[in-house]
mmCIF file with all atom_site columns, C-alpha atoms and ligand atoms in Angstrom:
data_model
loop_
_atom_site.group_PDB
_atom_site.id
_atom_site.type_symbol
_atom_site.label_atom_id
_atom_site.label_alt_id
_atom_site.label_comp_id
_atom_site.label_asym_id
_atom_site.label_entity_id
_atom_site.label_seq_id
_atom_site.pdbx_PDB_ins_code
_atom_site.Cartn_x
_atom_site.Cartn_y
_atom_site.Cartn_z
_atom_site.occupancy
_atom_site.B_iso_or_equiv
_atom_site.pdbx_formal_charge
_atom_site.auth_seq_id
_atom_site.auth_comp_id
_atom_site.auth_asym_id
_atom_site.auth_atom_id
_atom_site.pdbx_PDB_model_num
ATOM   1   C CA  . UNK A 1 1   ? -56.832 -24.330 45.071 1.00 0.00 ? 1   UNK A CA  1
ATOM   2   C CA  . UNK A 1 2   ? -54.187 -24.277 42.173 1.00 0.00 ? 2   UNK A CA  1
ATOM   3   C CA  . UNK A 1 3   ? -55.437 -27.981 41.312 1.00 0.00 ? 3   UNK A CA  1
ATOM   4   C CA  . UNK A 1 4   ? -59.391 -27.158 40.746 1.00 0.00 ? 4   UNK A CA  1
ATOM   5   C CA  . UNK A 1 5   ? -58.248 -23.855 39.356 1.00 0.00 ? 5   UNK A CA  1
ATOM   6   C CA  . UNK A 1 6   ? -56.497 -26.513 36.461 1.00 0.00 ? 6   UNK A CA  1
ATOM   7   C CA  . UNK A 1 7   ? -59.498 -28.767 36.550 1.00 0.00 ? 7   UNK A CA  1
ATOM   8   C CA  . UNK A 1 8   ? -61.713 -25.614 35.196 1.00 0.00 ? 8   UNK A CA  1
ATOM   9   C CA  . UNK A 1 9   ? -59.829 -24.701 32.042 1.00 0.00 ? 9   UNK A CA  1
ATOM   10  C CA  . UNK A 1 10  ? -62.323 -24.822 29.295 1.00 0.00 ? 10  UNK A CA  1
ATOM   11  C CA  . UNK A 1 11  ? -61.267 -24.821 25.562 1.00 0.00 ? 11  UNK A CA  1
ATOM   12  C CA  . UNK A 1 12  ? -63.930 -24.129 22.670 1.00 0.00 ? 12  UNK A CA  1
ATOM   13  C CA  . UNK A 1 13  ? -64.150 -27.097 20.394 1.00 0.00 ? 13  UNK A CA  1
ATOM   14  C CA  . UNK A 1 14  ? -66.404 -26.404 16.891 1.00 0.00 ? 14  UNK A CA  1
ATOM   15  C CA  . UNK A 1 15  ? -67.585 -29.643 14.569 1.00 0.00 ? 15  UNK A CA  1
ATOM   16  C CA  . UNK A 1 16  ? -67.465 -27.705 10.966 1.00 0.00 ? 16  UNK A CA  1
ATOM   17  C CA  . UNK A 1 17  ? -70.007 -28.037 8.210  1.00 0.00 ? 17  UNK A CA  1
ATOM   18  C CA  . UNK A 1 18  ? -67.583 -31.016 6.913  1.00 0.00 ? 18  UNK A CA  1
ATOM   19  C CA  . UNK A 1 19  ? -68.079 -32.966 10.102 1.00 0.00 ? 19  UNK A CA  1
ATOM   20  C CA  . UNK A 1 20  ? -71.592 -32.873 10.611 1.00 0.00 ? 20  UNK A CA  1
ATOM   21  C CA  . UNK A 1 21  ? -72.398 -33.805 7.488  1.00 0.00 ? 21  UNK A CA  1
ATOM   22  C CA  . UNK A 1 22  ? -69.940 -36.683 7.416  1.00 0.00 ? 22  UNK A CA  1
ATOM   23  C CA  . UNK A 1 23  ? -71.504 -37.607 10.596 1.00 0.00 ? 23  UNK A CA  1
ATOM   24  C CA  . UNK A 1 24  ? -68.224 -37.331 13.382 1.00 0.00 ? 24  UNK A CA  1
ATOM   25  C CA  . UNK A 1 25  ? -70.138 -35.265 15.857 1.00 0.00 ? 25  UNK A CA  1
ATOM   26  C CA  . UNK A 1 26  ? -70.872 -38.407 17.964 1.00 0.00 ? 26  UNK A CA  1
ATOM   27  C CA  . UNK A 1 27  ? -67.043 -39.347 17.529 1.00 0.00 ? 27  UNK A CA  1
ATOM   28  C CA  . UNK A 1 28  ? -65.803 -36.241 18.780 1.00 0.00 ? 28  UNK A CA  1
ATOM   29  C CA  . UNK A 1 29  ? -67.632 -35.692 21.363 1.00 0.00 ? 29  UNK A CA  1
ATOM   30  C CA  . UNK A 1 30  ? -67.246 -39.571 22.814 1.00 0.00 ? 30  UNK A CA  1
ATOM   31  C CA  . UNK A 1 31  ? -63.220 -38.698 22.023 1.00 0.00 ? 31  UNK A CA  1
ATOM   32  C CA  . UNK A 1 32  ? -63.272 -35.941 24.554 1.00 0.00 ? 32  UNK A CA  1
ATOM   33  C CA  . UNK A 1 33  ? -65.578 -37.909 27.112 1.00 0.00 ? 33  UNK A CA  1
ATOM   34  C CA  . UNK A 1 34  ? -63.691 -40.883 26.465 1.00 0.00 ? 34  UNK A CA  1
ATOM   35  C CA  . UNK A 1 35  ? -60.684 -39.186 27.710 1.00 0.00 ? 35  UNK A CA  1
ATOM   36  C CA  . UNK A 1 36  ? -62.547 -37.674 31.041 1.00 0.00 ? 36  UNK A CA  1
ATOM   37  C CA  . UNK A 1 37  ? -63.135 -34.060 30.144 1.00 0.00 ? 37  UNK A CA  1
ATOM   38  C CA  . UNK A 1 38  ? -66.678 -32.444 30.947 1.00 0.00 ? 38  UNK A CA  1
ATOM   39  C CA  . UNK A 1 39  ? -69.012 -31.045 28.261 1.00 0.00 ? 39  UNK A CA  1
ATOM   40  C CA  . UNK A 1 40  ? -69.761 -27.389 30.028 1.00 0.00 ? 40  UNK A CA  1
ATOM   41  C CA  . UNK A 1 41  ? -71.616 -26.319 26.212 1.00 0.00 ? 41  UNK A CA  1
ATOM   42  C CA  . UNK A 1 42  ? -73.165 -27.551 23.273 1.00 0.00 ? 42  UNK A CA  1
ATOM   43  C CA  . UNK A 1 43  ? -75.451 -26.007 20.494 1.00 0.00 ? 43  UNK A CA  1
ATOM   44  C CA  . UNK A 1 44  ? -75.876 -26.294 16.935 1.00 0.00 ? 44  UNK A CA  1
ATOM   45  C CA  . UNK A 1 45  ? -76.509 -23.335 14.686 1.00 0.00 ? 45  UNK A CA  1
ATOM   46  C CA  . UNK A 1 46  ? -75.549 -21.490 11.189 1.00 0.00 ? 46  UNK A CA  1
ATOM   47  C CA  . UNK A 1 47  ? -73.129 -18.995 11.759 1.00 0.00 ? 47  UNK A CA  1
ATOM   48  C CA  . UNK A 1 48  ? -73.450 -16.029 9.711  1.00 0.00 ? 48  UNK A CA  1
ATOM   49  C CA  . UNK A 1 49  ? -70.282 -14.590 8.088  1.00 0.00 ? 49  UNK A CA  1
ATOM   50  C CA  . UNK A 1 50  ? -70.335 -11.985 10.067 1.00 0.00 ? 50  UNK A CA  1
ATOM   51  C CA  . UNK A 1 51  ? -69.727 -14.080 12.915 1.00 0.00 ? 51  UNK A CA  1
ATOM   52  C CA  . UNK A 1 52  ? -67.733 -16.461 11.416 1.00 0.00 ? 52  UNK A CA  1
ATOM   53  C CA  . UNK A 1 53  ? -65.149 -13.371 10.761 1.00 0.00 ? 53  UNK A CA  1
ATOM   54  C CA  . UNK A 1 54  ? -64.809 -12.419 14.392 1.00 0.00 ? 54  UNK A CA  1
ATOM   55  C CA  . UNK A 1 55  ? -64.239 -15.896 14.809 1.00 0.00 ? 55  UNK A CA  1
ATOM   56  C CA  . UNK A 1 56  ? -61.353 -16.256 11.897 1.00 0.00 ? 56  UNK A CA  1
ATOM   57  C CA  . UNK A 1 57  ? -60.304 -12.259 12.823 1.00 0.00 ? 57  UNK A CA  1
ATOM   58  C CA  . UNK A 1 58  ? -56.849 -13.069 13.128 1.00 0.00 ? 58  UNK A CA  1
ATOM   59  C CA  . UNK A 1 59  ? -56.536 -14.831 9.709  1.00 0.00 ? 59  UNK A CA  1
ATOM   60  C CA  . UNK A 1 60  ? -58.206 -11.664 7.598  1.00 0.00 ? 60  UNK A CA  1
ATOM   61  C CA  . UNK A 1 61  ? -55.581 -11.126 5.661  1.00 0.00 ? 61  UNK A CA  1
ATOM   62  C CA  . UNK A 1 62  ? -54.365 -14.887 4.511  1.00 0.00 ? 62  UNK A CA  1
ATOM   63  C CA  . UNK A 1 63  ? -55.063 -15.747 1.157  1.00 0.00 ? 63  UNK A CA  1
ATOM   64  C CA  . UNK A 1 64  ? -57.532 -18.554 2.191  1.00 0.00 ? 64  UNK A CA  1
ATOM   65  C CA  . UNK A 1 65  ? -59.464 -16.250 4.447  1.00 0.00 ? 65  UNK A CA  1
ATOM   66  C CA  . UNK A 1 66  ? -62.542 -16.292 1.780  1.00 0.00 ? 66  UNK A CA  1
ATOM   67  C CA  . UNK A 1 67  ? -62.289 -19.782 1.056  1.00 0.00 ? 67  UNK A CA  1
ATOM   68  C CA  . UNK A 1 68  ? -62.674 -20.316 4.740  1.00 0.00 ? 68  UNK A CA  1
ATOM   69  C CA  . UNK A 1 69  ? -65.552 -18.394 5.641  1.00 0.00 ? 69  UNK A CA  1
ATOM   70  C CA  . UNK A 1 70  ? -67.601 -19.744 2.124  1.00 0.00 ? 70  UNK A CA  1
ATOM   71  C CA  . UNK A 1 71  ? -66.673 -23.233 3.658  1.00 0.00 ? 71  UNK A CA  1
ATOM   72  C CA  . UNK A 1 72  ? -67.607 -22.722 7.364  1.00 0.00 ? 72  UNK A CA  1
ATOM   73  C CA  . UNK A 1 73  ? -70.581 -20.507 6.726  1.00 0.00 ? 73  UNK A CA  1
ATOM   74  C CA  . UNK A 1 74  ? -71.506 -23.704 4.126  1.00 0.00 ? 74  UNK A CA  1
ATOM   75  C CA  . UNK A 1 75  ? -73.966 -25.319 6.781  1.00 0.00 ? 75  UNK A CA  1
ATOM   76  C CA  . UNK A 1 76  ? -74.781 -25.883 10.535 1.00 0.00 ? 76  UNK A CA  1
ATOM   77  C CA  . UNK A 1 77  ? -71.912 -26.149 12.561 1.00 0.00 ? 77  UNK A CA  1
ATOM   78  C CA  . UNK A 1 78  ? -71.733 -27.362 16.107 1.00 0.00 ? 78  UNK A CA  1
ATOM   79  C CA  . UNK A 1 79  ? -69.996 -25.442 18.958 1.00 0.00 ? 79  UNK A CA  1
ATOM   80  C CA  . UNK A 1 80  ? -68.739 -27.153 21.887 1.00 0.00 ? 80  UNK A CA  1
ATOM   81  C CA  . UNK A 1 81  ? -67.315 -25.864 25.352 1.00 0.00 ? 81  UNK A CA  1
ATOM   82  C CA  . UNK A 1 82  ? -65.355 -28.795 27.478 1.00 0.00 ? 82  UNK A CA  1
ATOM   83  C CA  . UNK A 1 83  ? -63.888 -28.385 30.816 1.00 0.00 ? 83  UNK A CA  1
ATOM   84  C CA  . UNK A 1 84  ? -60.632 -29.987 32.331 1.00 0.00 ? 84  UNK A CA  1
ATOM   85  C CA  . UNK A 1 85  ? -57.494 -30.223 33.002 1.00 0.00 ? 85  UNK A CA  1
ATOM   86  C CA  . UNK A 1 86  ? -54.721 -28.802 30.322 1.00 0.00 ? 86  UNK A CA  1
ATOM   87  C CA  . UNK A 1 87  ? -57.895 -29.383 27.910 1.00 0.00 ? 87  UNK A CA  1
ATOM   88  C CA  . UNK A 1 88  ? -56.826 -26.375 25.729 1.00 0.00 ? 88  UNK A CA  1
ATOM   89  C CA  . UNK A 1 89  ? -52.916 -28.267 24.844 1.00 0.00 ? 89  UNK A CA  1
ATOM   90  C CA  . UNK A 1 90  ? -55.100 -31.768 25.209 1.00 0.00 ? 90  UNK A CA  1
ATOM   91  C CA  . UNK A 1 91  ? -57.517 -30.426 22.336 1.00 0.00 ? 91  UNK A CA  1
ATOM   92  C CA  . UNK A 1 92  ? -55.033 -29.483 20.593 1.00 0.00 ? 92  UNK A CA  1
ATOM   93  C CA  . UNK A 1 93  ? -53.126 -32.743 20.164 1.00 0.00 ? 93  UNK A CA  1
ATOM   94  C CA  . UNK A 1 94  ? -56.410 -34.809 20.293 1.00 0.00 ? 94  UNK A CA  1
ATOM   95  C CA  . UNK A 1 95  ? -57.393 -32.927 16.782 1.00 0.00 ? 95  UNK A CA  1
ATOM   96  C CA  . UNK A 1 96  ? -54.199 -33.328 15.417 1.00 0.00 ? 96  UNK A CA  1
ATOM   97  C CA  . UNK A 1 97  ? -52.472 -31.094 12.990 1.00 0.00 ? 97  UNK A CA  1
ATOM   98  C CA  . UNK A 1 98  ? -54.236 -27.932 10.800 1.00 0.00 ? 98  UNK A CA  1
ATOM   99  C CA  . UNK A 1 99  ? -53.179 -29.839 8.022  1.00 0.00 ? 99  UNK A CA  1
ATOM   100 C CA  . UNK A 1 100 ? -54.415 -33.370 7.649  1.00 0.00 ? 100 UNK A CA  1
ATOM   101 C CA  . UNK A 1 101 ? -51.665 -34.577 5.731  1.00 0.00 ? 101 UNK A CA  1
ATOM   102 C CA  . UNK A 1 102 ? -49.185 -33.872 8.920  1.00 0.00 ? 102 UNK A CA  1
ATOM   103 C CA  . UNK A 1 103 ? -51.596 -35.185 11.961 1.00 0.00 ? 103 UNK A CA  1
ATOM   104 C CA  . UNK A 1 104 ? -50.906 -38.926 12.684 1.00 0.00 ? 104 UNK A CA  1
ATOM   105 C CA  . UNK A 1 105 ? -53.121 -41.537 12.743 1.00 0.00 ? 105 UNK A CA  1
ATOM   106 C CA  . UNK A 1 106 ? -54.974 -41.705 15.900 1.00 0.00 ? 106 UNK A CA  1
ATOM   107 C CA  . UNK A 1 107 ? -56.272 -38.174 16.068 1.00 0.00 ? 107 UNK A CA  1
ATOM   108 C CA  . UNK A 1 108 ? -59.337 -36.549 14.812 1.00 0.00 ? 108 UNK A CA  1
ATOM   109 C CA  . UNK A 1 109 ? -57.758 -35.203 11.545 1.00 0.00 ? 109 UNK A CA  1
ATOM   110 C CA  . UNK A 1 110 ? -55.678 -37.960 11.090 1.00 0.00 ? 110 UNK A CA  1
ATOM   111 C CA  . UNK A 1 111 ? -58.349 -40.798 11.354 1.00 0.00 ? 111 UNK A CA  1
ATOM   112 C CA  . UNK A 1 112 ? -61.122 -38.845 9.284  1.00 0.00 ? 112 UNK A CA  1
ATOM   113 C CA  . UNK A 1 113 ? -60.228 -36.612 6.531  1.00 0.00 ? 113 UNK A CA  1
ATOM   114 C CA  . UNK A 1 114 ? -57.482 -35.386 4.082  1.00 0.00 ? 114 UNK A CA  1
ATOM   115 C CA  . UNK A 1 115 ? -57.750 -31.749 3.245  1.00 0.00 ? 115 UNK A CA  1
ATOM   116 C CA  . UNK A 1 116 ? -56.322 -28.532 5.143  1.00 0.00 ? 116 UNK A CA  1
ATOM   117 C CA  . UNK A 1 117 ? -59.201 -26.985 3.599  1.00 0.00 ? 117 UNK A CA  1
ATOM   118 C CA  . UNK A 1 118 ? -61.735 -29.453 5.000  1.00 0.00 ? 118 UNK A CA  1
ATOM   119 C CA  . UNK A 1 119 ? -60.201 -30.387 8.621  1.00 0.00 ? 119 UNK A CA  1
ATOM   120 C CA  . UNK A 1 120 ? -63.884 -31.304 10.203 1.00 0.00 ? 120 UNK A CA  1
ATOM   121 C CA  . UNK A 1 121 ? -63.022 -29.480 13.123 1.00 0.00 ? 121 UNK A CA  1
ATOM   122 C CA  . UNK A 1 122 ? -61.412 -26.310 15.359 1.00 0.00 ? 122 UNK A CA  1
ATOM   123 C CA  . UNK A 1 123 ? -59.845 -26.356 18.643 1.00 0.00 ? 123 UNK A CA  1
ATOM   124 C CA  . UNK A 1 124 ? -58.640 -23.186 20.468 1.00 0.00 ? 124 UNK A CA  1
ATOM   125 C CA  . UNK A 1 125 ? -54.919 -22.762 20.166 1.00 0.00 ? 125 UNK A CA  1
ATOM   126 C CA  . UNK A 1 126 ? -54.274 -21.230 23.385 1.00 0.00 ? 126 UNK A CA  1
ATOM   127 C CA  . UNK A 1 127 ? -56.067 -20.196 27.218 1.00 0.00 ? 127 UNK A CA  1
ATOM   128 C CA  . UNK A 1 128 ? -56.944 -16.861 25.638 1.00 0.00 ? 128 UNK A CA  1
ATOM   129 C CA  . UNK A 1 129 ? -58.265 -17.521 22.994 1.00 0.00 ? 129 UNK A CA  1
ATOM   130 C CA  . UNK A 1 130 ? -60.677 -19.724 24.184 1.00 0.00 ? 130 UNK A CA  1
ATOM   131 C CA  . UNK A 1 131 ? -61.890 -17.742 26.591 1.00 0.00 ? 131 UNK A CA  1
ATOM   132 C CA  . UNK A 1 132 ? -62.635 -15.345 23.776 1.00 0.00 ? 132 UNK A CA  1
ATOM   133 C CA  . UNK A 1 133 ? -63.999 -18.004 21.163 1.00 0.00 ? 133 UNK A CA  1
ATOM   134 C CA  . UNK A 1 134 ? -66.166 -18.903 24.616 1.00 0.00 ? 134 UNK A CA  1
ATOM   135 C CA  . UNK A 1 135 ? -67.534 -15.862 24.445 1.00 0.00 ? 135 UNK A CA  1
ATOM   136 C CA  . UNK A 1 136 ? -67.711 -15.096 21.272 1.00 0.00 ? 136 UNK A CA  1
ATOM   137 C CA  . UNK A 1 137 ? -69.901 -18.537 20.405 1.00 0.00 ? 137 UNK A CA  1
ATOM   138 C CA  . UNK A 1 138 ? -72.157 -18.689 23.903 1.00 0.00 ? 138 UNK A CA  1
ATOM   139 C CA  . UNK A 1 139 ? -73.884 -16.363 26.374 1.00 0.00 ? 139 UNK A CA  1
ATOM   140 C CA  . UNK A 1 140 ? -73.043 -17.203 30.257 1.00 0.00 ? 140 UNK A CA  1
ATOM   141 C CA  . UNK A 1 141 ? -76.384 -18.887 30.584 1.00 0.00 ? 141 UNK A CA  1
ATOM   142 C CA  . UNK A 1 142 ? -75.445 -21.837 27.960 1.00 0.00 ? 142 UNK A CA  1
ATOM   143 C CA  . UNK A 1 143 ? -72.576 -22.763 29.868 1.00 0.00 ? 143 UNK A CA  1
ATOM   144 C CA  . UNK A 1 144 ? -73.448 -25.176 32.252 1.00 0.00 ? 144 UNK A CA  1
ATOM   145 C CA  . UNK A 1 145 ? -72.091 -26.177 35.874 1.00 0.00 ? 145 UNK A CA  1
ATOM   146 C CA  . UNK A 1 146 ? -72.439 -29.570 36.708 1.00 0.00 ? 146 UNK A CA  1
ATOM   147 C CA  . UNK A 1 147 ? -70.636 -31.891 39.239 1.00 0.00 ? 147 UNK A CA  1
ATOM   148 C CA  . UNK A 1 148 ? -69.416 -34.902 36.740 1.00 0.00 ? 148 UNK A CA  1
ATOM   149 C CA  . UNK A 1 149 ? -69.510 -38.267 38.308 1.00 0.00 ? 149 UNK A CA  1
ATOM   150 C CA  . UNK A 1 150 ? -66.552 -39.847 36.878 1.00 0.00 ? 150 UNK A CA  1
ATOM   151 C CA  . UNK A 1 151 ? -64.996 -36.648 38.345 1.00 0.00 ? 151 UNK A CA  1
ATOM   152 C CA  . UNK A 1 152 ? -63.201 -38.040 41.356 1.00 0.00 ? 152 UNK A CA  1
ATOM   153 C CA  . UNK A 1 153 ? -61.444 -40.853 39.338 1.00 0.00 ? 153 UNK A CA  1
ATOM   154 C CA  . UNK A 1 154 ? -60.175 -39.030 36.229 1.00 0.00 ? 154 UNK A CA  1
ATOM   155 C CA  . UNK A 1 155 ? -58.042 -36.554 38.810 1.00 0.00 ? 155 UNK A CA  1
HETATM 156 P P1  . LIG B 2 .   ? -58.657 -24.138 13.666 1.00 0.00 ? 201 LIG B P1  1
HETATM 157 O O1  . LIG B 2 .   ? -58.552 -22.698 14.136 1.00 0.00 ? 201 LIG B O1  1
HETATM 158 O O2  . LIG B 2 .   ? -59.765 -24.353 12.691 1.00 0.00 ? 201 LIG B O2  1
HETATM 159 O O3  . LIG B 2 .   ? -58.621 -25.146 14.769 1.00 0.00 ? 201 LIG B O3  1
HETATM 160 O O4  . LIG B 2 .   ? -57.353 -24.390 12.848 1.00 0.00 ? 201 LIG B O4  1
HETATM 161 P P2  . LIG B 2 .   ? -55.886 -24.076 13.301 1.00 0.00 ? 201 LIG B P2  1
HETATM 162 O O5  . LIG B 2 .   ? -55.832 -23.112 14.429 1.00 0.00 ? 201 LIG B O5  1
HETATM 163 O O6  . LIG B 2 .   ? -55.246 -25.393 13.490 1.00 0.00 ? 201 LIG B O6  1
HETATM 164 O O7  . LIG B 2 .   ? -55.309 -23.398 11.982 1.00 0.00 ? 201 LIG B O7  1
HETATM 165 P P3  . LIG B 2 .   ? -55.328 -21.888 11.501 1.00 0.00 ? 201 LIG B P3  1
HETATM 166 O O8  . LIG B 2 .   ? -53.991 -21.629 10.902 1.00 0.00 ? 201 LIG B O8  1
HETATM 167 O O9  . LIG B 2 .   ? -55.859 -20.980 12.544 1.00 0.00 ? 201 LIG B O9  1
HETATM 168 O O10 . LIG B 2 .   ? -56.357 -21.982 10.306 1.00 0.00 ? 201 LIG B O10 1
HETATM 169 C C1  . LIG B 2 .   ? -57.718 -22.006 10.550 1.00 0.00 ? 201 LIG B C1  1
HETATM 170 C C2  . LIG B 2 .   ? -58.407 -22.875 9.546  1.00 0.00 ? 201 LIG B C2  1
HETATM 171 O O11 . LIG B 2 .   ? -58.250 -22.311 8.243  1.00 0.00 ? 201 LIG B O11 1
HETATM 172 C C3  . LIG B 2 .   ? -58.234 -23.345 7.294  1.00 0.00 ? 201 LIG B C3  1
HETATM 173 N N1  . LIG B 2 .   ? -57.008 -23.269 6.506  1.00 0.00 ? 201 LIG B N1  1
HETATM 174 N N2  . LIG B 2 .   ? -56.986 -23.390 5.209  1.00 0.00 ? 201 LIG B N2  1
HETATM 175 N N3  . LIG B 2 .   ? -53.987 -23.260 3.233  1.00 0.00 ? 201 LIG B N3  1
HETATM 176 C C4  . LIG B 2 .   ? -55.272 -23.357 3.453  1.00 0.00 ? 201 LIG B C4  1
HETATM 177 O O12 . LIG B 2 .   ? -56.079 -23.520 2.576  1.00 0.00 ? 201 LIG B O12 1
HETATM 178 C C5  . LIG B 2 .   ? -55.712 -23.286 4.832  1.00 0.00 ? 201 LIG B C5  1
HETATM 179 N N4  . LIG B 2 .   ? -54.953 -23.070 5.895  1.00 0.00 ? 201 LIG B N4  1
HETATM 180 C C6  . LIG B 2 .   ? -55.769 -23.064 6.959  1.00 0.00 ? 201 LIG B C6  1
HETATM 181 C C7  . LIG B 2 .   ? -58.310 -24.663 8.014  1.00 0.00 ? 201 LIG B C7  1
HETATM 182 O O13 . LIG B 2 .   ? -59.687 -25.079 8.042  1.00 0.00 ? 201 LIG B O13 1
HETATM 183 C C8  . LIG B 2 .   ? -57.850 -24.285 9.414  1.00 0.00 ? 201 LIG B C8  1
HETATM 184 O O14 . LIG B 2 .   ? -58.348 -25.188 10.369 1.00 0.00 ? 201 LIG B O14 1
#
């Protein structure tokens, strides 16, 4: 059905090197089970650069571009995939804004840091791309399917 079809969007949700060392994993993950989506993913590991520019493709050519990948290849990352309705938009606006300085109090960015440059965290910015970040950042048999129990009373 269209409805379950909506209840499987997944979006691919990374704590950067910033995060984990600050010690907001726990925080961002309780945000998004707080709110009722479903952790379908999770791993830590050191990206390479290699990987990390697949990852950041589409920004190659911005003038940050090496800043970025120094910064997110800086130390263990973890990679998340989470499952649920509109969760790709939802991400989005639970995060808050790239840029710290413009996310309001209340999100991710806006209750924990300061800098553009060190935003603790990445959220897929549309369907698509997640499904490639998804991909890109986990082989089919690390994502998980798993009937959630609070499942029936979130939708
Ligand atoms: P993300 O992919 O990490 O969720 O971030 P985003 O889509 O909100 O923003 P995007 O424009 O794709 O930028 C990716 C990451 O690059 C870093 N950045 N630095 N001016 C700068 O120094 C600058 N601009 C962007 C940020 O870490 C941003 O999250």
């Amino acid at each position: 059905s269209k409805m379950a079809d909506a209840k499987e969007e997944r979006t691919f949700i990374m704590v950067k090197p910033d995060g984990v060392q600050r010690g907001i994993v726990g925080e961002i993950i309780k945000r998004f089970e707080n709110r009722g989506y479903k952790l379908v993913a999770c791993k830590m590991c050191r990206p390479s650069k290699e990987h990390l520019e697949k990852h950041y493709a589409d920004l190659s050519k911005k003038p940050f571009f090496p800043g970025l990948i120094q910064y997110m290849s800086s130390g263990p990352v973890v990679a998340m995939a989470w499952e649920g309705k509109e969760v790709v938009k939802m991400g989005r606006a639970m995060l808050g804004a790239t840029n710290p300085l413009d996310s309001n109090p209340g999100t991710i960015r806006g209750d924990f840091c300061i800098d553009v440059g060190r935003n603790i965290c990445h959220g897929s910015d549309a369907v698509e791309s997640a499904k490639k970040e998804i991909g890109l950042w986990f082989s089919a048999e690390e994502l998980q399917s798993y009937k959630s129990c609070e499942f029936e009373w979130v939708y």
